[in-house]
Amino acid sequence: MFKLILRNSLRHRLRTALTILGMAIAILSFGLLRTVVDAWYAGVEGAAADRLVTRNAISLIFRLPLAYLNKIKAIPGIKRVAYGYWFGGVYIDEKNFFPQFAVELQNYLDIYSEFVIAPEQRQALLKERNACVAGRKLAQRFGWRLGDIITLRGTVFPGNWELVLRAIYQGAEETTDETRFFFHWDYVNETLVKNTPAIANQVGWFISQVEDIDRAPLIAAQIDDTFRNSLAETLTESEKAFQMGFVSMTKAIVVAIQIVSYVVIAIILIVLANTMAMTARERQEEHAVLKTLGFQGRHLVVLIAGESVAIALMGGVVGLIALFPAAHYFRTALGNYFRVFNVSDQTLLICLVIALMVGLVSAIFPAWRAARLSIAEGLRRIG
Amino acid sequence: MATGEAPPILVAIDNLTKSYRRGSQIIPVLQHVCLNIQAGEFLALMGPSGSGKTTLLNLIAGIDHPDEGTLRIAGVDISRLSESELAIWRHRNVGFIFQFYNLVPVLTALENVELPLMLSELPRRERRAHAELALRLVGIADRQDHYPRQLSGGQQQRVAIARAIVTDPVIIAADEPTGDLDKVSAQEVLDLLTRLNQEMGKTIIMVTHDPRAAERASRLQHLDKGVLNACAAGG
Ligand SMILES: Nc1ncnc2c1ncn2[C@@H]1O[C@H](COP(=O)(O)OP(=O)(O)OP(=O)(O)O)[C@@H](O)[C@H]1O
Ligand SMILES: [Mg+2]
């Protein structure tokens, strides 16, 4: 039986090869798209639980006065507070996108201990007003060396901003984002005080490190209470929740990617189902002969489903084998956007299960027809 | 089956009626057919094209269901069997030979002959031994590893005969087994069928257009426009 399934599937070598190739490409795309989505959410996973982010309650777009700093610091249980905003400048060209933050560096680097910087670099960074620090991967991407001048064209904050690279940080863990870019909030603010005082002395968010993780929700509520009924009310949440908010801004894209990945599977399902229906129709007479010999509907179902599943799984396995080099390529090409880009075991498993399901579902209709086929009909030579 | 002085009746067909439906049209094919076949007979069934020979053979072989009438074979009314009971019955009792051999192209001669045994509980080695024996019986053991497309029509038909007898069935049903063969190959196939009938006691029912083939049979029946009544004539 097994031999027959195998030989049957090799009967139309070209057709089978093309179907397997199609299946492989579908599984490859599906696996890649899933990995992209995984990478997206990995940003959230990296968030530490002892960090609270305080932002304007109305929206991320609105800022908070710097004056809140001392009030937050005064709340018991808070170890450190840093602040800053998203700078959003352009480096030479729009396509060179990377995340840039103007922050109060001293406390920020203490809170983000996973960004590891050599002591002498850290010193130089903190001393100079227009110094900046980049992640290792980011520096690699643009070939930056310590002492290089990096000019950002401001979008939110107009003008050209000249920065000197004084430090390169390394991630403490494999999942640490090494593509970020930081410089002094003070440097930006000085200029704003001079040119546009109306928007000076403001921050996008405060980030507080709490002493006791268990009390984090309590402290968050306390911060928000402090600023209730003031001009700018605050919303404080764990860093994880905050990142999730960030991610959900692009959620529509993620959903679109997911839909596309399922569409790909639907297409290959239709292709394989069509191939199997065609194959079964061609073998109608043969199926009738097998029935004459005493084979029953269920035997034919096994024969057809077995062939379908064999083709689908072969395609699936080929696709998964190709997934690793493809993911590697993605990682090198897009590593700047995603900090982790790894094919998870779960993705592998889901891909295999999907290949199996596609194989089974494709066989339903032809198997059902073969099982019901009347021998007399099947034996009659048509044309 | 039962033993008796006169050869016992193996196939008892009474009032068998079958029609096909094509759209809204009903085409009567067999009308009240009456026929008895004794165990060990070699019956040739002749008649013009479209007279219903294949239909009748299919009914006897348990491949198709009659509309009306009874069809007792070795005491079993096969028109009452369910689809899966009928499949098992066919597997045990009938060997079928087709005009166009109908071997499975992706299997070798030996594997083709082994195919019906896959449904039995025989261990692999014994299945193989049975299949080899059947191929030897039809005189084609030296070609056992050839695929159907590497064999001539006559050779393919002999493999098909081996496949039909490998389960040691009571009845061999053959639908124009020489219809697609040249004279020499046809003779060989007919010799083989005669031997199966005479030496192994197989009951053979053969549909044929060829008078030379019909000569080999122990009895000849004509079917004309679906009408055959051989009961009154005694048989
Ligand atoms: N499945 C079917 N559906 C509709 N009509 C059928 C079907 N099978 C057979 N017939 C019709 O029944 C009649 C008898 O067919 P059958 O195949 O039994 O003839 P036959 O005697 O074997 O002819 P031939 O010598 O050409 O093989 C024919 O008119 C045929 O068209
Ligand atoms: Mg016919």
XYZ file of C-alpha atoms and ligand atoms in Angstrom:
650
model
C 0.000 0.000 0.000
C 2.757 2.366 1.012
C 4.744 1.443 -2.057
C 1.742 2.102 -4.258
C 1.223 5.539 -2.692
C 4.835 6.437 -3.286
C 4.913 5.161 -6.852
C 1.622 6.872 -7.620
C 2.951 10.183 -6.417
C 5.936 9.805 -8.736
C 3.773 9.022 -11.697
C 3.689 12.524 -13.067
C 7.108 13.611 -11.972
C 6.874 17.123 -13.326
C 3.422 17.713 -11.929
C 4.413 16.380 -8.537
C 7.650 18.359 -8.550
C 5.803 21.577 -9.376
C 3.197 20.922 -6.726
C 5.881 20.219 -4.144
C 7.667 23.396 -5.187
C 4.459 25.405 -4.843
C 3.831 23.905 -1.438
C 7.417 24.640 -0.412
C 7.121 28.275 -1.460
C 3.812 28.631 0.345
C 5.192 27.158 3.558
C 8.330 29.248 3.218
C 6.303 32.451 2.850
C 4.018 31.487 5.676
C 6.960 30.713 7.957
C 8.717 33.960 7.072
C 5.637 36.100 7.593
C 5.013 34.445 10.935
C 8.615 35.073 11.921
C 8.214 38.733 10.990
C 5.175 38.964 13.230
C 7.064 37.162 15.996
C 9.929 39.628 15.624
C 7.459 42.447 15.961
C 6.179 41.189 19.252
C 9.658 40.367 20.489
C 10.031 44.091 21.086
C 7.437 43.744 23.803
C 9.024 40.677 25.346
C 12.225 42.589 26.020
C 10.516 45.083 28.297
C 11.446 44.854 31.945
C 8.796 44.676 34.605
C 10.370 47.117 37.024
C 10.035 50.046 34.656
C 7.084 52.378 34.506
C 6.430 54.719 31.644
C 4.531 57.915 32.336
C 3.105 59.798 29.400
C 0.409 62.304 28.593
C -2.955 60.693 29.269
C -4.472 62.103 26.103
C -2.021 60.760 23.581
C 1.583 59.924 22.934
C 1.761 62.964 20.722
C 1.251 65.393 23.590
C 4.121 66.098 25.928
C 4.513 66.597 29.649
C 6.217 69.466 31.476
C 9.700 68.717 32.799
C 8.550 70.143 36.088
C 6.792 66.860 36.838
C 10.200 65.266 37.367
C 10.645 66.308 40.955
C 7.125 65.327 41.928
C 7.642 61.850 40.498
C 11.013 61.523 42.189
C 9.382 62.380 45.479
C 7.059 59.379 45.347
C 8.353 56.677 47.672
C 9.453 53.408 46.082
C 10.881 55.003 42.987
C 14.585 54.390 42.581
C 15.423 56.425 39.510
C 13.644 58.558 36.964
C 14.799 59.424 33.484
C 12.986 61.240 30.721
C 13.191 61.993 27.064
C 11.394 61.898 23.791
C 11.353 60.322 20.444
C 13.472 62.475 18.181
C 12.476 61.159 14.800
C 15.253 62.724 12.710
C 16.423 61.682 9.297
C 19.975 60.467 8.770
C 20.969 61.459 5.205
C 17.968 59.700 3.703
C 14.514 58.642 4.856
C 15.253 55.000 4.169
C 18.029 54.991 6.774
C 15.422 54.829 9.486
C 16.462 53.892 13.030
C 14.960 54.711 16.416
C 16.429 57.904 17.934
C 15.797 59.182 21.417
C 16.828 62.374 23.138
C 17.029 61.399 26.798
C 18.462 62.370 30.114
C 21.352 59.964 29.630
C 22.767 59.521 33.116
C 19.694 57.989 34.713
C 18.493 56.447 31.506
C 21.621 54.332 31.113
C 21.410 53.304 34.762
C 17.851 52.136 34.303
C 18.643 50.382 31.030
C 21.502 48.351 32.403
C 21.184 45.939 29.449
C 22.859 48.575 27.268
C 26.460 47.868 28.197
C 29.005 50.670 27.614
C 32.718 50.691 28.436
C 33.371 53.061 31.404
C 35.652 55.462 29.540
C 33.162 55.728 26.676
C 30.382 56.392 29.121
C 32.370 59.148 30.716
C 33.048 60.830 27.393
C 29.419 60.476 26.432
C 28.115 62.142 29.564
C 30.646 64.960 29.475
C 30.040 66.336 26.010
C 26.771 68.151 25.321
C 26.366 66.928 21.742
C 27.694 63.416 22.288
C 25.654 60.425 21.250
C 25.625 56.651 21.679
C 24.607 54.010 19.156
C 23.916 50.312 19.377
C 26.540 47.951 18.014
C 24.378 46.759 15.097
C 23.446 50.304 14.171
C 27.086 51.416 14.169
C 27.930 48.418 12.020
C 25.151 49.223 9.596
C 26.518 52.678 8.816
C 30.167 51.909 9.467
C 30.339 54.463 12.283
C 33.436 54.779 14.444
C 33.931 56.590 17.703
C 34.488 60.284 17.035
C 32.406 60.326 13.844
C 30.099 63.271 13.321
C 26.523 62.218 12.730
C 24.134 64.804 11.406
C 20.405 64.337 11.831
C 17.829 66.388 10.017
C 15.055 67.090 12.463
C 11.468 66.511 11.503
C 9.721 67.177 14.793
C 12.489 69.556 15.819
C 13.575 71.492 12.747
C 17.181 72.053 11.813
C 20.331 70.047 11.415
C 21.631 68.447 14.566
C 25.300 67.596 14.697
C 26.251 64.851 17.058
C 29.553 63.187 17.917
C 29.622 59.450 18.432
C 31.278 58.925 21.795
C 30.051 55.483 22.766
C 28.808 52.229 21.266
C 26.734 49.994 23.477
C 26.435 46.230 23.396
C 23.413 44.221 24.420
C 23.691 42.263 27.638
C 21.528 39.530 26.145
C 20.951 38.151 22.710
C 17.516 39.706 22.565
C 18.695 43.184 23.516
C 17.993 45.753 20.833
C 21.333 46.944 19.446
C 19.864 49.339 16.910
C 18.960 52.287 19.086
C 20.465 55.719 19.121
C 20.549 58.140 22.087
C 21.800 61.612 22.778
C 21.298 64.372 25.349
C 17.847 65.760 25.842
C 19.539 68.904 27.139
C 21.184 69.453 23.777
C 17.829 69.581 22.045
C 16.206 71.570 24.799
C 18.874 74.306 24.826
C 18.117 75.050 21.245
C 14.386 74.997 21.830
C 14.729 77.456 24.710
C 16.489 79.788 22.347
C 14.361 79.377 19.248
C 10.932 78.087 20.215
C 10.485 78.530 23.951
C 6.850 77.523 23.711
C 7.791 73.879 23.267
C 10.885 73.894 25.448
C 11.194 72.138 28.787
C 8.872 69.358 27.764
C 9.362 65.629 27.655
C 7.614 62.788 25.846
C 7.773 60.427 28.775
C 9.237 59.797 32.145
C 10.632 56.394 32.813
C 10.834 55.320 36.433
C 12.512 52.342 37.927
C 10.725 50.983 40.994
C 12.374 49.277 43.930
C 9.780 46.547 44.307
C 8.215 45.035 41.216
C 5.154 43.911 43.163
C 4.355 47.477 44.080
C 4.730 48.732 40.511
C 0.985 48.928 39.776
C 0.417 50.814 43.032
C 3.146 53.300 42.273
C 1.818 53.775 38.769
C -1.564 54.716 40.201
C 0.121 57.056 42.643
C 1.934 58.919 39.879
C -1.272 59.401 37.947
C -3.067 60.565 41.106
C -0.405 63.189 41.656
C -1.201 64.849 38.361
C -4.944 64.386 38.404
C -6.719 67.657 37.627
C -3.516 69.291 36.511
C -3.141 70.724 33.048
C -1.599 67.566 31.632
C -2.901 64.433 33.231
C -0.659 61.413 33.019
C -1.015 57.773 32.146
C 1.487 55.468 33.759
C 1.844 51.862 32.764
C 4.451 49.179 32.780
C 7.005 49.412 30.013
C 5.584 46.252 28.550
C 2.103 47.726 28.273
C 3.620 50.893 26.843
C 5.510 48.975 24.158
C 2.405 47.003 23.398
C 0.730 50.331 22.742
C 3.513 51.199 20.359
C 3.210 47.882 18.641
C -0.535 48.166 18.383
C -0.122 51.378 16.446
C 1.276 49.191 13.721
C -1.136 46.407 14.550
C -3.014 46.974 11.305
C 0.120 46.081 9.385
C 0.657 42.986 11.495
C -2.919 41.910 10.879
C -2.455 42.497 7.167
C 0.665 40.321 7.199
C -1.220 37.601 8.998
C -4.060 37.724 6.511
C -1.618 37.505 3.617
C 0.051 34.477 5.188
C -3.281 32.676 5.386
C -4.196 33.689 1.867
C -0.976 32.060 0.679
C -2.014 28.837 2.402
C -5.519 29.046 0.930
C -4.064 29.386 -2.558
C -1.799 26.374 -2.237
C -4.707 24.425 -0.790
C -6.731 25.148 -3.902
C -3.791 24.245 -6.152
C -3.177 20.917 -4.425
C -6.881 20.107 -4.242
C -7.122 20.728 -7.966
C -4.087 18.557 -8.679
C -5.474 15.738 -6.582
C -8.896 15.992 -8.216
C -7.262 15.853 -11.639
C -5.108 12.896 -10.642
C -8.011 10.977 -9.179
C -10.106 11.608 -12.255
C -7.366 10.244 -14.484
C -7.176 7.130 -12.353
C -10.900 6.539 -12.221
C -10.641 3.348 -14.236
C -7.793 2.127 -12.089
C -9.804 2.794 -8.968
C -12.663 0.813 -10.457
C -10.257 -2.078 -11.123
C -9.001 -1.973 -7.543
C -12.586 -2.084 -6.353
C -13.236 -5.067 -8.602
C -10.353 -6.825 -6.872
C -12.110 -6.247 -3.553
C -10.612 -2.941 -2.445
C -13.161 -0.839 -0.636
C -13.855 2.848 -0.473
C -11.747 3.262 2.630
C -8.731 1.683 0.953
C -8.982 4.166 -1.878
C -9.343 6.986 0.631
C -6.074 5.917 2.243
C -4.452 5.676 -1.173
C -5.512 9.140 -2.278
C -5.111 10.901 1.059
C -1.746 9.221 1.506
C -0.516 10.570 -1.797
C -1.876 14.016 -1.102
C -0.357 14.156 2.371
C 2.956 12.803 1.076
C 3.162 15.577 -1.523
C 2.088 18.255 0.947
C 4.540 17.125 3.606
C 7.409 16.856 1.145
C 6.674 20.417 0.058
C 6.356 21.490 3.679
C 9.686 19.986 4.642
C 11.443 21.516 1.637
C 9.881 24.863 2.536
C 11.049 24.596 6.135
C 14.559 23.669 5.077
C 14.603 26.762 2.876
C 13.180 28.837 5.720
C 16.440 28.905 7.673
C 18.664 30.444 4.997
C 15.793 32.780 4.093
C 15.414 33.886 7.702
C 19.150 34.377 7.897
C 19.013 36.572 4.833
C 16.149 38.552 6.345
C 18.080 38.969 9.543
C 21.061 40.451 7.734
C 18.929 42.588 5.444
C 16.388 43.781 7.976
C 18.208 43.306 11.265
C 18.013 47.061 11.623
C 14.280 46.957 12.083
C 13.942 43.846 14.166
C 16.105 43.076 17.083
C 15.338 39.365 17.116
C 14.582 37.473 13.960
C 14.558 33.811 14.813
C 12.405 31.016 13.456
C 10.624 29.682 16.514
C 9.910 26.009 17.148
C 6.283 26.935 17.262
C 6.458 28.302 13.724
C 8.072 25.070 12.538
C 5.375 23.007 14.173
C 2.559 25.170 12.824
C 4.030 24.949 9.317
C 4.140 21.160 9.492
C 0.621 20.945 10.859
C -0.587 23.259 8.103
C 1.159 21.148 5.438
C -0.509 18.059 6.869
C -3.909 19.737 6.948
C -3.535 21.021 3.389
C -2.717 17.479 2.300
C -5.722 16.016 4.059
C -8.188 18.692 3.019
C -7.057 18.481 -0.616
C -7.826 14.773 -0.594
C -11.358 15.099 0.753
C -13.174 15.672 -2.494
C -11.277 13.224 -4.744
C -11.279 10.575 -2.024
C -14.978 10.986 -1.489
C -15.598 10.639 -5.204
C -13.374 7.585 -5.520
C -15.052 5.945 -2.548
C -18.462 6.467 -4.098
C -17.447 5.582 -7.630
C -19.519 2.777 -9.049
C -17.329 0.139 -10.639
C -19.501 -0.239 -13.694
C -19.246 3.501 -14.347
C -15.527 3.577 -13.720
C -14.851 0.713 -16.090
C -16.816 2.136 -18.958
C -14.368 3.695 -21.338
C -15.520 7.140 -22.112
C -14.386 8.431 -25.487
C -20.521 -25.760 -1.897
C -22.918 -28.682 -1.857
C -21.956 -31.904 -3.574
C -24.377 -33.935 -5.647
C -24.658 -36.490 -8.387
C -25.263 -33.999 -11.156
C -22.898 -31.025 -11.157
C -24.464 -28.559 -8.727
C -25.757 -25.250 -9.949
C -23.266 -22.568 -8.972
C -24.942 -19.515 -10.431
C -28.725 -19.275 -10.384
C -30.108 -16.224 -12.126
C -33.829 -15.647 -12.098
C -35.851 -12.857 -13.594
C -32.902 -10.507 -13.558
C -33.697 -6.995 -14.754
C -31.406 -4.030 -15.079
C -31.811 -0.665 -16.673
C -29.671 2.435 -16.788
C -30.828 5.947 -16.395
C -29.410 8.580 -18.647
C -30.875 11.891 -17.648
C -34.619 11.468 -17.635
C -34.378 8.570 -20.070
C -34.484 5.024 -18.775
C -32.614 2.513 -20.894
C -33.657 -1.065 -20.264
C -30.598 -3.300 -20.653
C -31.503 -6.694 -19.230
C -35.076 -7.891 -19.195
C -36.089 -10.825 -17.035
C -32.950 -12.793 -17.698
C -33.004 -16.375 -16.561
C -29.836 -18.472 -16.532
C -28.247 -21.261 -14.502
C -24.567 -22.058 -14.592
C -23.191 -25.299 -13.210
C -20.020 -25.527 -11.229
C -17.122 -26.287 -13.551
C -18.772 -24.951 -16.659
C -16.967 -22.819 -19.216
C -19.707 -20.581 -20.487
C -19.324 -18.285 -23.453
C -21.701 -15.358 -23.646
C -22.205 -13.921 -27.112
C -24.412 -11.329 -28.658
C -24.383 -8.114 -30.632
C -22.780 -5.010 -29.293
C -24.953 -3.243 -26.771
C -26.997 -6.322 -26.006
C -26.024 -6.216 -22.333
C -23.289 -8.855 -22.098
C -20.965 -6.736 -20.010
C -23.853 -5.679 -17.828
C -24.823 -9.275 -17.152
C -21.233 -10.317 -16.448
C -20.815 -7.393 -14.064
C -23.937 -8.427 -12.199
C -22.706 -12.003 -11.853
C -19.309 -10.761 -10.684
C -20.917 -8.581 -8.031
C -19.680 -5.384 -9.618
C -23.111 -3.928 -10.240
C -26.527 -4.161 -8.568
C -29.583 -5.542 -10.361
C -32.895 -3.678 -10.265
C -34.987 -6.772 -9.944
C -34.691 -10.534 -9.725
C -32.427 -12.852 -7.773
C -28.832 -13.713 -8.255
C -27.723 -16.680 -6.167
C -24.143 -17.731 -6.290
C -23.149 -20.780 -4.266
C -26.313 -20.236 -2.286
C -25.701 -16.549 -1.517
C -28.108 -13.981 -2.905
C -25.539 -11.358 -3.767
C -28.124 -8.789 -4.775
C -28.846 -8.386 -1.083
C -25.298 -7.793 0.056
C -24.193 -4.351 1.148
C -21.465 -2.538 -0.698
C -18.698 -3.621 1.654
C -20.020 -7.180 2.037
C -20.031 -7.383 -1.714
C -16.428 -6.156 -1.894
C -15.351 -8.919 0.477
C -17.433 -11.445 -1.427
C -15.849 -10.405 -4.724
C -12.415 -10.643 -3.248
C -13.027 -14.226 -2.114
C -15.073 -15.593 -4.987
C -14.431 -13.822 -8.247
C -11.449 -13.285 -10.458
C -12.064 -10.707 -13.144
C -10.266 -10.425 -16.477
C -10.676 -7.255 -18.507
C -10.421 -6.681 -22.211
C -7.696 -4.095 -21.746
C -5.851 -6.011 -19.020
C -6.052 -3.053 -16.629
C -2.836 -3.679 -14.773
C -1.610 -0.959 -12.444
C 1.111 0.734 -14.508
C 3.339 1.693 -11.583
C 3.568 -1.849 -10.249
C 5.645 -4.721 -11.633
C 3.991 -7.898 -12.886
C 4.637 -9.591 -9.563
C 3.320 -6.648 -7.563
C 0.218 -6.505 -9.710
C -0.507 -10.142 -8.996
C 0.203 -9.578 -5.323
C -2.250 -6.688 -5.179
C -5.436 -8.646 -4.314
C -3.534 -10.450 -1.562
C -2.790 -7.127 0.124
C -6.347 -7.314 1.396
C -5.765 -10.678 3.031
C -3.931 -11.321 6.234
C -1.187 -13.331 4.579
C 2.345 -12.471 5.645
C 4.442 -10.741 3.067
C 6.568 -13.742 2.213
C 3.564 -15.944 1.586
C 1.894 -13.317 -0.543
C 4.995 -13.243 -2.657
C 5.093 -17.032 -2.932
C 1.445 -17.139 -4.006
C 1.992 -14.450 -6.610
C 5.063 -16.212 -7.988
C 3.150 -19.457 -8.224
C 0.324 -17.771 -10.122
C 2.789 -16.199 -12.539
C 4.424 -19.577 -13.084
C 1.023 -21.098 -13.800
C 0.400 -18.622 -16.587
C 3.932 -19.183 -17.865
C 5.345 -15.731 -17.369
C 7.460 -16.126 -14.248
C 10.537 -14.832 -16.079
C 8.889 -11.452 -16.526
C 7.872 -10.914 -12.927
C 9.911 -7.745 -12.433
C 8.774 -6.079 -15.628
C 6.355 -3.203 -15.623
C 3.179 -3.524 -17.733
C 4.458 -1.130 -20.389
C 7.443 -3.453 -20.910
C 5.142 -6.373 -21.729
C 3.205 -7.256 -24.880
C -0.596 -7.341 -24.840
C -0.665 -11.122 -24.568
C 1.835 -11.089 -21.742
C -0.107 -8.402 -19.918
C -3.273 -10.423 -20.259
C -1.515 -13.448 -18.784
C -0.401 -11.338 -15.830
C -4.013 -10.203 -15.495
C -5.121 -13.851 -15.463
C -2.548 -14.589 -12.757
C -3.982 -11.674 -10.772
C -7.477 -13.116 -11.238
C -6.554 -16.568 -9.955
C -4.133 -15.671 -7.179
C -6.893 -15.579 -4.572
C -8.133 -18.983 -5.792
C -11.645 -17.778 -6.686
C -14.594 -20.011 -7.571
C -15.625 -18.017 -10.620
C -13.545 -16.393 -13.283
C -15.343 -13.643 -15.152
C -13.718 -12.503 -18.381
C -15.008 -9.666 -20.527
C -13.675 -10.106 -24.072
C -10.311 -11.322 -22.801
C -9.004 -11.799 -26.341
C -10.680 -8.740 -27.812
C -7.493 -6.722 -27.952
C -5.073 -9.501 -28.861
C -3.572 -10.887 -32.058
C -4.455 -14.447 -33.111
C -1.485 -16.165 -31.505
C -1.739 -14.369 -28.199
C -5.481 -14.972 -28.191
C -4.884 -18.692 -28.636
C -2.444 -18.708 -25.728
C -4.893 -16.925 -23.483
C -7.693 -19.289 -24.483
C -5.442 -22.300 -23.850
C -4.788 -20.930 -20.431
C -8.464 -20.412 -19.654
C -9.242 -23.933 -20.884
C -6.587 -25.335 -18.590
C -7.909 -23.381 -15.642
C -11.322 -24.798 -16.384
C -10.324 -28.388 -16.988
C -7.368 -28.890 -14.675
C -8.327 -26.621 -11.812
C -12.058 -26.861 -12.101
C -12.677 -23.144 -12.270
C -16.070 -22.022 -13.455
C -15.484 -19.549 -16.244
C -17.927 -17.062 -17.694
C -16.512 -15.386 -20.754
C -18.037 -12.642 -22.863
C -16.732 -12.742 -26.411
C -17.345 -11.620 -29.958
C -14.911 -14.144 -31.368
C -16.483 -17.423 -32.571
C -13.097 -19.160 -32.240
C -13.016 -18.219 -28.586
C -16.571 -19.376 -28.109
C -15.611 -22.772 -29.522
C -13.427 -23.416 -26.512
C -16.351 -23.074 -24.164
C -18.368 -26.002 -22.899
C -21.544 -24.050 -23.445
C -22.651 -21.078 -25.475
C -25.403 -18.594 -24.637
C -26.690 -15.803 -26.806
C -27.939 -12.581 -25.403
C -30.091 -10.526 -27.683
C -31.256 -7.040 -26.747
C -31.136 -7.946 -23.104
C -33.245 -11.047 -23.470
C -31.995 -14.473 -22.394
C -34.107 -17.243 -21.124
C -32.251 -20.447 -20.535
C -34.186 -21.742 -17.549
C -37.016 -23.387 -19.498
C -34.473 -25.044 -21.739
C -33.000 -26.664 -18.657
C -29.471 -25.981 -17.630
N -23.447 2.999 -16.929
C -24.274 3.059 -17.970
N -25.063 4.136 -18.147
C -25.886 4.224 -19.166
N -26.037 3.272 -20.080
C -25.286 2.165 -19.998
C -24.358 2.003 -18.923
N -23.745 0.817 -19.060
C -24.267 0.263 -20.182
N -25.183 1.065 -20.728
C -25.961 0.781 -21.922
O -26.474 -0.540 -21.794
C -26.428 -1.214 -23.002
C -25.674 -2.510 -22.842
O -24.341 -2.251 -22.515
P -23.272 -3.415 -22.352
O -21.961 -2.734 -22.064
O -23.760 -4.372 -21.346
O -23.260 -4.056 -23.797
P -22.320 -5.173 -24.381
O -23.204 -6.261 -24.826
O -21.249 -5.512 -23.417
O -21.718 -4.445 -25.642
P -20.262 -4.565 -26.263
O -20.266 -5.824 -27.060
O -20.159 -3.375 -27.142
O -19.302 -4.564 -25.135
C -25.805 -0.280 -24.008
O -26.831 0.308 -24.769
C -25.110 0.751 -23.171
O -25.123 1.990 -23.829
Mg -19.142 -5.207 -23.298
